PDB file of C-alpha atoms and ligand atoms in Angstrom:
ATOM      1  CA  UNK A   1       0.000   0.000   0.000  1.00  0.00           C
ATOM      2  CA  UNK A   2       1.264   3.463  -0.894  1.00  0.00           C
ATOM      3  CA  UNK A   3       1.724   4.771   2.637  1.00  0.00           C
ATOM      4  CA  UNK A   4       4.802   5.285   4.785  1.00  0.00           C
ATOM      5  CA  UNK A   5       5.709   6.207   8.346  1.00  0.00           C
ATOM      6  CA  UNK A   6       8.151   9.104   8.335  1.00  0.00           C
ATOM      7  CA  UNK A   7      10.557   9.773  11.197  1.00  0.00           C
ATOM      8  CA  UNK A   8      10.456  13.464  12.010  1.00  0.00           C
ATOM      9  CA  UNK A   9      13.874  14.727  13.080  1.00  0.00           C
ATOM     10  CA  UNK A  10      13.893  15.793  16.707  1.00  0.00           C
ATOM     11  CA  UNK A  11      16.133  17.596  19.115  1.00  0.00           C
ATOM     12  CA  UNK A  12      15.818  15.928  22.477  1.00  0.00           C
ATOM     13  CA  UNK A  13      16.274  17.810  25.708  1.00  0.00           C
ATOM     14  CA  UNK A  14      15.369  17.043  29.316  1.00  0.00           C
ATOM     15  CA  UNK A  15      13.486  20.365  29.259  1.00  0.00           C
ATOM     16  CA  UNK A  16      11.352  19.132  26.345  1.00  0.00           C
ATOM     17  CA  UNK A  17      11.865  18.038  22.756  1.00  0.00           C
ATOM     18  CA  UNK A  18      11.631  19.894  19.463  1.00  0.00           C
ATOM     19  CA  UNK A  19      10.496  18.130  16.268  1.00  0.00           C
ATOM     20  CA  UNK A  20      11.430  19.971  13.087  1.00  0.00           C
ATOM     21  CA  UNK A  21       9.862  19.540   9.643  1.00  0.00           C
ATOM     22  CA  UNK A  22      11.834  21.118   6.837  1.00  0.00           C
ATOM     23  CA  UNK A  23      11.146  20.525   3.167  1.00  0.00           C
ATOM     24  CA  UNK A  24      13.592  17.614   2.807  1.00  0.00           C
ATOM     25  CA  UNK A  25      11.597  15.554   5.361  1.00  0.00           C
ATOM     26  CA  UNK A  26       8.532  15.393   3.114  1.00  0.00           C
ATOM     27  CA  UNK A  27       8.149  14.154  -0.480  1.00  0.00           C
ATOM     28  CA  UNK A  28       6.070  17.212  -1.434  1.00  0.00           C
ATOM     29  CA  UNK A  29       5.967  20.938  -0.852  1.00  0.00           C
ATOM     30  CA  UNK A  30       3.457  21.837   1.862  1.00  0.00           C
ATOM     31  CA  UNK A  31       0.658  24.071   0.529  1.00  0.00           C
ATOM     32  CA  UNK A  32      -1.715  23.833   3.499  1.00  0.00           C
ATOM     33  CA  UNK A  33      -1.560  23.017   7.206  1.00  0.00           C
ATOM     34  CA  UNK A  34      -4.641  22.181   9.238  1.00  0.00           C
ATOM     35  CA  UNK A  35      -5.433  20.286  12.400  1.00  0.00           C
ATOM     36  CA  UNK A  36      -8.328  18.372  13.900  1.00  0.00           C
ATOM     37  CA  UNK A  37      -8.911  18.993  17.607  1.00  0.00           C
ATOM     38  CA  UNK A  38     -11.690  18.813  20.244  1.00  0.00           C
ATOM     39  CA  UNK A  39     -12.652  15.507  18.634  1.00  0.00           C
ATOM     40  CA  UNK A  40     -15.266  13.413  20.478  1.00  0.00           C
ATOM     41  CA  UNK A  41     -13.917   9.888  21.160  1.00  0.00           C
ATOM     42  CA  UNK A  42     -16.893   8.443  19.242  1.00  0.00           C
ATOM     43  CA  UNK A  43     -16.106  10.439  16.090  1.00  0.00           C
ATOM     44  CA  UNK A  44     -15.334   8.805  12.760  1.00  0.00           C
ATOM     45  CA  UNK A  45     -13.538  11.248  10.492  1.00  0.00           C
ATOM     46  CA  UNK A  46     -12.242  10.846   6.964  1.00  0.00           C
ATOM     47  CA  UNK A  47     -14.245   8.347   4.928  1.00  0.00           C
ATOM     48  CA  UNK A  48     -12.859   9.478   1.596  1.00  0.00           C
ATOM     49  CA  UNK A  49      -9.901   9.376  -0.770  1.00  0.00           C
ATOM     50  CA  UNK A  50      -8.190  12.155  -2.679  1.00  0.00           C
ATOM     51  CA  UNK A  51      -7.573  12.209  -6.408  1.00  0.00           C
ATOM     52  CA  UNK A  52      -4.357  14.272  -6.283  1.00  0.00           C
ATOM     53  CA  UNK A  53      -3.775  15.372  -2.683  1.00  0.00           C
ATOM     54  CA  UNK A  54      -1.020  13.752  -0.661  1.00  0.00           C
ATOM     55  CA  UNK A  55      -0.694  14.431   3.020  1.00  0.00           C
ATOM     56  CA  UNK A  56       1.142  13.625   6.214  1.00  0.00           C
ATOM     57  CA  UNK A  57      -0.811  13.076   9.433  1.00  0.00           C
ATOM     58  CA  UNK A  58       0.839  13.561  12.826  1.00  0.00           C
ATOM     59  CA  UNK A  59      -0.627  12.858  16.265  1.00  0.00           C
ATOM     60  CA  UNK A  60       0.702  16.059  17.822  1.00  0.00           C
ATOM     61  CA  UNK A  61      -1.120  15.086  21.004  1.00  0.00           C
ATOM     62  CA  UNK A  62      -2.925  11.914  22.113  1.00  0.00           C
ATOM     63  CA  UNK A  63      -3.658   9.076  19.739  1.00  0.00           C
ATOM     64  CA  UNK A  64      -6.044   7.824  17.054  1.00  0.00           C
ATOM     65  CA  UNK A  65      -6.311   5.022  14.499  1.00  0.00           C
ATOM     66  CA  UNK A  66      -6.106   5.520  10.745  1.00  0.00           C
ATOM     67  CA  UNK A  67      -7.704   2.804   8.614  1.00  0.00           C
ATOM     68  CA  UNK A  68      -6.322   2.739   5.085  1.00  0.00           C
ATOM     69  CA  UNK A  69      -7.702   0.933   2.058  1.00  0.00           C
ATOM     70  CA  UNK A  70      -6.321   0.752  -1.461  1.00  0.00           C
ATOM     71  CA  UNK A  71      -9.055  -1.431  -2.940  1.00  0.00           C
ATOM     72  CA  UNK A  72      -7.027  -4.611  -2.387  1.00  0.00           C
ATOM     73  CA  UNK A  73      -5.727  -4.509   1.155  1.00  0.00           C
ATOM     74  CA  UNK A  74      -6.547  -2.742   4.402  1.00  0.00           C
ATOM     75  CA  UNK A  75      -4.221  -1.524   7.164  1.00  0.00           C
ATOM     76  CA  UNK A  76      -4.782   0.122  10.525  1.00  0.00           C
ATOM     77  CA  UNK A  77      -2.056   2.420  11.813  1.00  0.00           C
ATOM     78  CA  UNK A  78      -2.200   3.851  15.318  1.00  0.00           C
ATOM     79  CA  UNK A  79      -0.636   7.286  15.516  1.00  0.00           C
ATOM     80  CA  UNK A  80       0.465   8.220  19.028  1.00  0.00           C
ATOM     81  CA  UNK A  81       3.873   9.892  18.689  1.00  0.00           C
ATOM     82  CA  UNK A  82       4.538  13.526  17.699  1.00  0.00           C
ATOM     83  CA  UNK A  83       7.745  12.453  15.911  1.00  0.00           C
ATOM     84  CA  UNK A  84       6.032  10.027  13.492  1.00  0.00           C
ATOM     85  CA  UNK A  85       4.228  11.211  10.379  1.00  0.00           C
ATOM     86  CA  UNK A  86       1.960   9.008   8.288  1.00  0.00           C
ATOM     87  CA  UNK A  87       2.394   9.768   4.596  1.00  0.00           C
ATOM     88  CA  UNK A  88      -0.798   8.979   2.670  1.00  0.00           C
ATOM     89  CA  UNK A  89      -0.377   9.263  -1.079  1.00  0.00           C
ATOM     90  CA  UNK A  90      -3.301  10.022  -3.376  1.00  0.00           C
ATOM     91  CA  UNK A  91      -5.981   7.425  -4.200  1.00  0.00           C
ATOM     92  CA  UNK A  92      -5.976   5.825  -0.747  1.00  0.00           C
ATOM     93  CA  UNK A  93      -9.194   5.590   1.255  1.00  0.00           C
ATOM     94  CA  UNK A  94      -8.776   6.750   4.878  1.00  0.00           C
ATOM     95  CA  UNK A  95     -10.927   6.622   7.998  1.00  0.00           C
ATOM     96  CA  UNK A  96      -9.907   8.068  11.374  1.00  0.00           C
ATOM     97  CA  UNK A  97     -11.364   6.748  14.627  1.00  0.00           C
ATOM     98  CA  UNK A  98     -10.681   5.828  18.240  1.00  0.00           C
ATOM     99  CA  UNK A  99      -9.528   9.333  19.199  1.00  0.00           C
ATOM    100  CA  UNK A 100      -8.100   9.628  22.691  1.00  0.00           C
ATOM    101  CA  UNK A 101      -9.033  12.497  24.932  1.00  0.00           C
ATOM    102  CA  UNK A 102      -7.130  15.616  23.855  1.00  0.00           C
ATOM    103  CA  UNK A 103      -6.032  14.105  20.522  1.00  0.00           C
ATOM    104  CA  UNK A 104      -4.819  16.592  17.917  1.00  0.00           C
ATOM    105  CA  UNK A 105      -4.213  15.477  14.331  1.00  0.00           C
ATOM    106  CA  UNK A 106      -1.899  17.823  12.454  1.00  0.00           C
ATOM    107  CA  UNK A 107      -2.084  17.531   8.660  1.00  0.00           C
ATOM    108  CA  UNK A 108       0.497  18.767   6.170  1.00  0.00           C
ATOM    109  CA  UNK A 109      -1.067  18.779   2.731  1.00  0.00           C
ATOM    110  CA  UNK A 110       0.333  19.008  -0.784  1.00  0.00           C
ATOM    111  CA  UNK A 111      -2.501  21.158  -2.170  1.00  0.00           C
ATOM    112  CA  UNK A 112      -4.935  23.814  -1.062  1.00  0.00           C
ATOM    113  CA  UNK A 113      -8.496  22.737  -0.216  1.00  0.00           C
ATOM    114  CA  UNK A 114     -10.536  21.614  -3.215  1.00  0.00           C
ATOM    115  CA  UNK A 115     -13.765  19.633  -2.694  1.00  0.00           C
ATOM    116  CA  UNK A 116     -13.480  18.324  -6.281  1.00  0.00           C
ATOM    117  CA  UNK A 117     -10.376  16.390  -5.242  1.00  0.00           C
ATOM    118  CA  UNK A 118     -12.436  14.227  -2.845  1.00  0.00           C
ATOM    119  CA  UNK A 119     -14.079  10.866  -3.509  1.00  0.00           C
ATOM    120  CA  UNK A 120     -16.502  10.440  -0.600  1.00  0.00           C
ATOM    121  CA  UNK A 121     -18.352   7.348  -1.855  1.00  0.00           C
ATOM    122  CA  UNK A 122     -16.573   4.013  -1.267  1.00  0.00           C
ATOM    123  CA  UNK A 123     -18.081   2.295  -4.342  1.00  0.00           C
ATOM    124  CA  UNK A 124     -16.975   5.215  -6.482  1.00  0.00           C
ATOM    125  CA  UNK A 125     -13.491   4.874  -4.937  1.00  0.00           C
ATOM    126  CA  UNK A 126     -13.384   1.157  -5.823  1.00  0.00           C
ATOM    127  CA  UNK A 127     -14.534   1.970  -9.356  1.00  0.00           C
ATOM    128  CA  UNK A 128     -11.750   4.555  -9.720  1.00  0.00           C
ATOM    129  CA  UNK A 129      -9.207   1.966  -8.521  1.00  0.00           C
ATOM    130  CA  UNK A 130     -10.437  -0.590 -11.046  1.00  0.00           C
ATOM    131  CA  UNK A 131      -9.929   2.123 -13.707  1.00  0.00           C
ATOM    132  CA  UNK A 132      -6.225   2.159 -12.806  1.00  0.00           C
ATOM    133  CA  UNK A 133      -6.008   5.047 -10.283  1.00  0.00           C
TER     134      UNK A 133
HETATM  135  C1  T46 B 201      -8.218  13.999   5.752  1.00  0.00           C
HETATM  136  C2  T46 B 201      -8.539  14.078   7.193  1.00  0.00           C
HETATM  137  C3  T46 B 201      -7.420  13.664   8.071  1.00  0.00           C
HETATM  138  C4  T46 B 201     -12.429  23.091   4.429  1.00  0.00           C
HETATM  139  O1  T46 B 201     -13.203  23.991   4.100  1.00  0.00           O
HETATM  140  N1  T46 B 201     -11.081  23.267   4.281  1.00  0.00           N
HETATM  141  C5  T46 B 201     -10.181  22.314   4.622  1.00  0.00           C
HETATM  142  O2  T46 B 201      -8.956  22.519   4.458  1.00  0.00           O
HETATM  143  C6  T46 B 201     -10.667  21.068   5.145  1.00  0.00           C
HETATM  144  C7  T46 B 201      -9.714  19.950   5.526  1.00  0.00           C
HETATM  145  C8  T46 B 201     -12.014  20.905   5.284  1.00  0.00           C
HETATM  146  N2  T46 B 201     -12.874  21.896   4.941  1.00  0.00           N
HETATM  147  C9  T46 B 201     -14.331  21.706   5.142  1.00  0.00           C
HETATM  148  C10 T46 B 201     -14.943  20.663   4.200  1.00  0.00           C
HETATM  149  C11 T46 B 201     -16.056  20.070   5.023  1.00  0.00           C
HETATM  150  O3  T46 B 201     -17.233  20.866   4.865  1.00  0.00           O
HETATM  151  O4  T46 B 201     -14.544  21.212   6.463  1.00  0.00           O
HETATM  152  C12 T46 B 201     -15.583  20.240   6.468  1.00  0.00           C
HETATM  153  C13 T46 B 201     -15.070  18.943   7.050  1.00  0.00           C
HETATM  154  O5  T46 B 201     -14.059  18.446   6.180  1.00  0.00           O
HETATM  155  P1  T46 B 201     -13.832  16.883   5.954  1.00  0.00           P
HETATM  156  O6  T46 B 201     -15.127  16.180   5.881  1.00  0.00           O
HETATM  157  O7  T46 B 201     -12.940  16.743   4.790  1.00  0.00           O
HETATM  158  O8  T46 B 201     -13.070  16.522   7.323  1.00  0.00           O
HETATM  159  P2  T46 B 201     -12.353  15.180   7.724  1.00  0.00           P
HETATM  160  O9  T46 B 201     -11.832  15.372   9.094  1.00  0.00           O
HETATM  161  O10 T46 B 201     -13.212  14.002   7.483  1.00  0.00           O
HETATM  162  O11 T46 B 201     -11.114  15.046   6.715  1.00  0.00           O
HETATM  163  C14 T46 B 201     -10.022  15.920   6.797  1.00  0.00           C
HETATM  164  C15 T46 B 201      -9.448  16.150   5.405  1.00  0.00           C
HETATM  165  O12 T46 B 201     -10.434  16.666   4.523  1.00  0.00           O
HETATM  166  C16 T46 B 201      -8.926  14.885   4.805  1.00  0.00           C
HETATM  167  O13 T46 B 201      -8.160  15.186   3.676  1.00  0.00           O
HETATM  168  O14 T46 B 201      -7.473  13.130   5.334  1.00  0.00           O
HETATM  169  O15 T46 B 201      -8.996  15.368   7.604  1.00  0.00           O
END
C-alpha cells in the first residue's frame, strides 16, 4: 500500500523536545496546514480518498487510528507519537477513529483545499481503482 511512516527529526532535551519539519523531510511541498482537535472519542472522520492530494498526518497530542484501504488490502495504523508522520499518497481511502481524549491530528497537505479532489463514496473509490487510479 502506498503509505509510509516518516521519522520526524527531533532535538531531544530534558526540558522538552523539538520536532522539526523542513522541506527535505517530506516528499512534497506543503501548501496547506490544518489540524483536527476537540474531537469526540466516538467520532469517525475521513471516509474518503483524494484524487491528487497527498498528506502527512501527525498525532501532535494523544492518539487515534487511521484505517487505510487501497481497494485490495486494508491496514490500521495507530498514531500516538509527535515524531512520526503518516504519509498517505493520493488514491488511498482513509478513515480516522478511536480518538483519545485531547487528541490533535496535524495535517500537512500538498494542495490547497478543493472539494473536487475528494471521492466520498466508497463504491466510487473502488470503481476509480479498477480504472487504474
Ligand atoms: C483527511 C482528514 C485527516 C475546508 O473547508 N477546508 C479544509 O482545508 C478542510 C480539511 C475541510 N474543509 C471543510 C470541508 C467540510 O465541509 O470542512 C468540512 C469537514 O471536512 P472533511 O469532511 O474533509 O473533514 P475530515 O476530518 O473528514 O477530513 C479531513 C481532510 O479533509 C482529509 O483530507 O485526510 O482530515
